[in-house]
C-alpha positions in Angstrom: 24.3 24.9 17.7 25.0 26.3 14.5 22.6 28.4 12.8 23.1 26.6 9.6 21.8 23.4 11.3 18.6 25.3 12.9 17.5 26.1 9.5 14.0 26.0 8.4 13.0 23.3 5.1 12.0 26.0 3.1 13.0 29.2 1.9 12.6 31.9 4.4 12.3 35.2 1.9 11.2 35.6 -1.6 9.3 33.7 -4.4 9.5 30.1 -2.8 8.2 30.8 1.2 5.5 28.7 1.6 2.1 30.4 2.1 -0.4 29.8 4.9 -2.7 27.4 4.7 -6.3 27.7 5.1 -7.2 24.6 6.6 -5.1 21.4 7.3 -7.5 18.3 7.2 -6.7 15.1 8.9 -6.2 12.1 6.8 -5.2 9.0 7.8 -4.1 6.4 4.3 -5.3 2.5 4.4 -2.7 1.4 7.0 -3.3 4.1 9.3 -0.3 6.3 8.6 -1.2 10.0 8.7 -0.8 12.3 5.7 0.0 15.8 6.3 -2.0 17.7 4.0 -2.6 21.5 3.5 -5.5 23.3 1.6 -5.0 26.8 0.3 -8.1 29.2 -1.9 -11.7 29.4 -1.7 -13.5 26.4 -0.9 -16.1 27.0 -4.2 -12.8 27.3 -6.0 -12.0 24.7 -9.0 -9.5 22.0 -7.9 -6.0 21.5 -8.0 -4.0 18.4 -6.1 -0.1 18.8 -5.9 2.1 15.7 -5.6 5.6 16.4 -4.8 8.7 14.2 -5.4 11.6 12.6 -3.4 13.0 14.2 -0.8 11.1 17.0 -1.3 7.8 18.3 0.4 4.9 20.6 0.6 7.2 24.0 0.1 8.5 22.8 -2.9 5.1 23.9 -4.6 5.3 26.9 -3.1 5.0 29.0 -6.2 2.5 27.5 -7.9 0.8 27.6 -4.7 1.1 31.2 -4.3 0.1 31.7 -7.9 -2.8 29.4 -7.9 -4.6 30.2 -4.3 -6.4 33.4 -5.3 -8.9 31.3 -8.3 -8.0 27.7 -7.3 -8.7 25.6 -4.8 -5.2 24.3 -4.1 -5.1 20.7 -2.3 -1.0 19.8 -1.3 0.1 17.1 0.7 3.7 15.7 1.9 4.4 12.1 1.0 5.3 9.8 3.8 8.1 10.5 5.8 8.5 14.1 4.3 7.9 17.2 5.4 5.4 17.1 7.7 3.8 13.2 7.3 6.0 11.0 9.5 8.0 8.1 8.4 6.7 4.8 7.7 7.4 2.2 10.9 8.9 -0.6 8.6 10.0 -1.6 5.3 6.5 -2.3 4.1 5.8 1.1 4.0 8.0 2.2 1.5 6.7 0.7 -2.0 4.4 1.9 -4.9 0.9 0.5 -3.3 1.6 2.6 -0.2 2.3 5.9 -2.2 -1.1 5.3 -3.8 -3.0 4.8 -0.7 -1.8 7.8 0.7 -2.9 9.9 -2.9 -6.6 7.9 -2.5 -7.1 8.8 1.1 -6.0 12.2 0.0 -8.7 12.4 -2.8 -11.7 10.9 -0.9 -10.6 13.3 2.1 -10.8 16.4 0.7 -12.6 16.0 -2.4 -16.4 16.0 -2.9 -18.3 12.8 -4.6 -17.5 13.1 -8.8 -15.1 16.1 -7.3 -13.2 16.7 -10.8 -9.5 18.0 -10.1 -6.3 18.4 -11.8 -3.4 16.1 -10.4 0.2 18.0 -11.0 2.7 15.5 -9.8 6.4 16.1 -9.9 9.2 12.6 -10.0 8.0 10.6 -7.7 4.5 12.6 -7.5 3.9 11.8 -10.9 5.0 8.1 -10.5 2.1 8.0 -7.2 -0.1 8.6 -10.3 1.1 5.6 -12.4 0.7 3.4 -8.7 -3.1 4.9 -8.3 -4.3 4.8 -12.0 -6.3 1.8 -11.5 -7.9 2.8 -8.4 -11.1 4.0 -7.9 -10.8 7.4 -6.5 -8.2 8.6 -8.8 -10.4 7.6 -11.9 -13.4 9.2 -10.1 -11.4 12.7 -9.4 -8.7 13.0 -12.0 -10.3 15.3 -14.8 -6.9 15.8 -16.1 -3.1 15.1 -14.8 0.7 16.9 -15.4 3.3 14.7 -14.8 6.7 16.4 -14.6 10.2 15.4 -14.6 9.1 11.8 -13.9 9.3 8.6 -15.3 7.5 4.6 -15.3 10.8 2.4 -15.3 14.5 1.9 -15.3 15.2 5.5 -13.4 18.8 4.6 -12.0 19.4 3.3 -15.2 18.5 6.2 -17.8 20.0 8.5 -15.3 22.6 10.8 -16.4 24.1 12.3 -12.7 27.4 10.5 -13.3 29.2 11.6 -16.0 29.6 7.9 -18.0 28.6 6.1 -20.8 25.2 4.5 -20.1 26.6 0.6 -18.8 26.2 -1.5 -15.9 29.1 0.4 -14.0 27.3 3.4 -14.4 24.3 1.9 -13.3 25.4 0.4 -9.9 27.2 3.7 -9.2 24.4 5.7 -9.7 22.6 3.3 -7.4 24.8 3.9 -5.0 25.0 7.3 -5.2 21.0 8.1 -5.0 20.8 5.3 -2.5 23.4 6.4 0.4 22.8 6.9 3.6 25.1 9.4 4.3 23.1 12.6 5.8 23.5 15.4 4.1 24.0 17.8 6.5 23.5 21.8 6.9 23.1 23.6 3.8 26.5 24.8 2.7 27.8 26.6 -0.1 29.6 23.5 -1.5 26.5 21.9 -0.7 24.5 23.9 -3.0 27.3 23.7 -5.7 26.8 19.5 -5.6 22.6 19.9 -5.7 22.6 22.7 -8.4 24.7 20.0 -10.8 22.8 16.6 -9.6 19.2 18.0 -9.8 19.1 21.6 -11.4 19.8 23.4 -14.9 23.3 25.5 -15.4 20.8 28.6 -15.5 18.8 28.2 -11.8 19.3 31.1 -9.6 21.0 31.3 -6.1 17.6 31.9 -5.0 16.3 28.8 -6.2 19.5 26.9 -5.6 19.0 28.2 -1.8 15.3 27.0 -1.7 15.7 23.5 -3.2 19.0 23.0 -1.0 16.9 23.9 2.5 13.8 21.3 1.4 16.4 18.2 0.0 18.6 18.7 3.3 15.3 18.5 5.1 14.6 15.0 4.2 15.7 12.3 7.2 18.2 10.2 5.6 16.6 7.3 6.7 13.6 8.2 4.7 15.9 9.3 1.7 17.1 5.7 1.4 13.8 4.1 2.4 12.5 5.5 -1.1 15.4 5.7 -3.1 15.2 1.2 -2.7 11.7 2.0 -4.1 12.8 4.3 -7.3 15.6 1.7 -7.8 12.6 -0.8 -8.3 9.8 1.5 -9.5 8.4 0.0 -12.8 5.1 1.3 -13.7 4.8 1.2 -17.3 1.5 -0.6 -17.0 0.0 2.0 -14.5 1.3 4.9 -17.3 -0.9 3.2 -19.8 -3.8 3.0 -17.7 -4.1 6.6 -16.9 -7.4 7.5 -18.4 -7.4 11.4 -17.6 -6.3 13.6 -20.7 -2.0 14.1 -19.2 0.2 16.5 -20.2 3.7 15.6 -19.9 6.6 18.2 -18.9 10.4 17.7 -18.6 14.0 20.3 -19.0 16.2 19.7 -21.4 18.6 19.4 -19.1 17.1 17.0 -16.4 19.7 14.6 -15.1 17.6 12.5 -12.4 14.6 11.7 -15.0 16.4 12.4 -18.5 13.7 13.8 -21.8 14.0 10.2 -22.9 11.3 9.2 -19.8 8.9 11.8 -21.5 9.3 10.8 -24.7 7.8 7.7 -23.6 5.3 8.9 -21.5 4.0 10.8 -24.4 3.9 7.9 -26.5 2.4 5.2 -24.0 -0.2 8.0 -22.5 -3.9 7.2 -24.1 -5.0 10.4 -23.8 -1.1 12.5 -24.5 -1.8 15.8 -24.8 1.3 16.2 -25.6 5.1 17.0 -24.3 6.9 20.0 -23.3 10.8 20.6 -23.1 11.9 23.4 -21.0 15.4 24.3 -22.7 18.1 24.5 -19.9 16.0 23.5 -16.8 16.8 20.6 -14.7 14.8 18.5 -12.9 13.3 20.6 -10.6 10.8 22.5 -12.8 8.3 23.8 -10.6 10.8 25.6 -9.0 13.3 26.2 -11.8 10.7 27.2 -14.2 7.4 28.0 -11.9 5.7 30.2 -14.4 5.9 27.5 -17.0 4.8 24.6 -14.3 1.6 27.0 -13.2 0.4 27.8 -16.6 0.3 24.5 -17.4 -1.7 23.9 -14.7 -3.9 26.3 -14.8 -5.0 25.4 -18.7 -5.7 21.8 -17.9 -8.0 23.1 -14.8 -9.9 25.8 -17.6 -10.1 22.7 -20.2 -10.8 20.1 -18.1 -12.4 21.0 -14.4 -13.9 24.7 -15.6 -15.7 23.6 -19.0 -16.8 20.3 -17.4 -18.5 21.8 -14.3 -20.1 24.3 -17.0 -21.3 21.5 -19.6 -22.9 19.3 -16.2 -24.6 22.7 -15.3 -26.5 22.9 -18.5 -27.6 19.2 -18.5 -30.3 19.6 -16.4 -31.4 22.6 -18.5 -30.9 20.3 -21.6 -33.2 17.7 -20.0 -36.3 19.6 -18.5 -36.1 21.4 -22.4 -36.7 17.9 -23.6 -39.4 16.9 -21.3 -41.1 19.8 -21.8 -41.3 19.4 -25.9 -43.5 16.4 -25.3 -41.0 13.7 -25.8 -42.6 12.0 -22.3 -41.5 8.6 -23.0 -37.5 9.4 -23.5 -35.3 8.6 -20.7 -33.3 11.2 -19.4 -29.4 10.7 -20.7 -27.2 8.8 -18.0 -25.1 10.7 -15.9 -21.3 10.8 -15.9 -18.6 11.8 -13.6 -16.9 15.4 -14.7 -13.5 13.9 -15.2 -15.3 11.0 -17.4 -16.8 13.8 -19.5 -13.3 15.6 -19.8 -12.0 12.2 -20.8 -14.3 11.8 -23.5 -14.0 15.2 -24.9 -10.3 15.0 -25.1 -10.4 11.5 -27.0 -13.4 13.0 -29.2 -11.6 16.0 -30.2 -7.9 14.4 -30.9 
């Protein structure tokens, strides 16, 4: 067999090899599929959950993983029938509800009770946000969220892979372009030449080329098509609008699969936007086109949101016995709320 065919879904040198994990928990979503999920950093460590996107899997975060492990508490998982999470066993496990179950079983897995955590998700990570937004895990554990390169409707539609007018035409091509079942095959040169236009900026390297390449050929076409009928579909403007958590959105200028015109919207719809950021030139794969952008972002939200919350609900108790002891005995103590509630509130206070 040819060594091209025996190769690995990740990069095997460099910036983008995935690092070893810790520990690798079992979790098992609503319908009993198992979720392959990987924990990296101190256990004490604040939180960080990683959502990847279509076709991709756990190594595609393997630079903000890296980055992230030493001070963070870094929690990533492959969606179903990626990487490492096998393949749903029929039709009904390929839609929005079951992308959410997986994320909650996720959450109440490896996550402690009021837990607070930043949620990164990239395309279709970020959309497993908008499917989960009402449900109670993610409001318990979501002190803040990054949604990049994603979008809540109408993604063949706005796409810009094919080089036409936005129509119909363009639309059912498109369509049927994202949605073949044609393998993909070994990683080739030419390959990478067709992957570097559909999905990355003119700038990416051959090193991130290479990387990207290995993970997307890993996908099982059966499993590419399985979810592309579900992106063709996806509409989740309401679940956008009913993300609570303080969300940053993130997108490249030149982003072909979920175009700036999806962030735009995002930050408009978002209650709590805390605003949108363009990367000039990058495609749609910005954690690994622009990882040092993609981590910082990150990490603020996690010293805004999970660090300064965890500090405020260790001086309430303080606050309280000062209270008590200054002879207000008939006073009830304050009520007590979740740390990503608390972030919430903050963020909406201070805007």
């Amino acid at each position: 067999m040819s060594p091209l065919l025996r190769s690995p879904g990740h990069a095997v040198r460099g910036t983008y090899v995935p690092p070893a994990p810790v520990r690798e928990p079992r979790v098992v979503s609503a319908d009993g599929s198992l979720v392959h999920v990987e924990v990296f950093g101190p256990e004490d460590a604040p939180a960080v959950v990683l959502a990847h996107g279509w076709t991709c899997s756990i190594a595609f975060w393997a630079a903000q993983i890296r980055a992230l492990a030493p001070d963070h508490r870094v929690i990533a998982y492959d969606q179903r029938g990626h990487g490492r999470s096998p393949a749903p066993l029929g039709p009904l496990g390929y839609s929005p509800k079951a992308l959410a179950d997986d994320l909650e079983a996720v959450l109440e897995a490896t996550l402690g009770p009021g837990e607070p955590a930043v949620l990164a998700g990239h395309s279709m990570g970020g959309m497993t946000f908008m499917a989960a937004a009402e449900r109670p895990a993610f409001r318990e554990h979501a002190a803040a969220v990054l949604l990049c390169s994603t979008g809540p409707a109408r993604l063949v539609g706005e796409a810009t892979v094919l080089p036409l007018p936005k129509s119909p035409l363009r639309r059912r091509l498109t369509g049927a372009v994202l949605g073949a079942r044609a393998p993909l095959g070994p990683v080739t040169p030419v390959g990478k030449r067709v992957l570097k236009y559909g999905v990355m900026g003119p700038g990416a390297s051959p090193e991130q080329v290479d990387a990207c390449a290995r993970i997307v050929h890993a996908c099982p076409s059966p499993v590419r098509y399985g979810w592309s009928r579900v992106l063709e579909a996806f509409d989740e403007e309401a679940g956008l609008r009913a993300i609570e958590a303080p969300t940053a959105v993130l997108v490249g200028s030149a982003d072909k699969l979920t175009p700036p015109v999806h962030a735009r919207l995002m930050d408009e719809s978002l209650p709590h936007s805390l605003g949108l950021t363009t990367l000039p030139g990058l495609g749609h794969m910005t954690p690994m086109e622009g990882p040092a952008a993609v981590t910082g972002a990150i990490r603020d939200l996690v010293t805004t949101y999970v660090v300064a919350s965890e500090a405020a609900a260790a001086e309430a108790p303080s606050v309280v016995g000062a209270a008590a002891g200054s002879g207000a005995s008939g006073a009830a103590a304050p009520a007590a709320t979740s740390p990503a509630k608390r972030a919430a509130k903050t963020a909406k206070e201070s805007a």
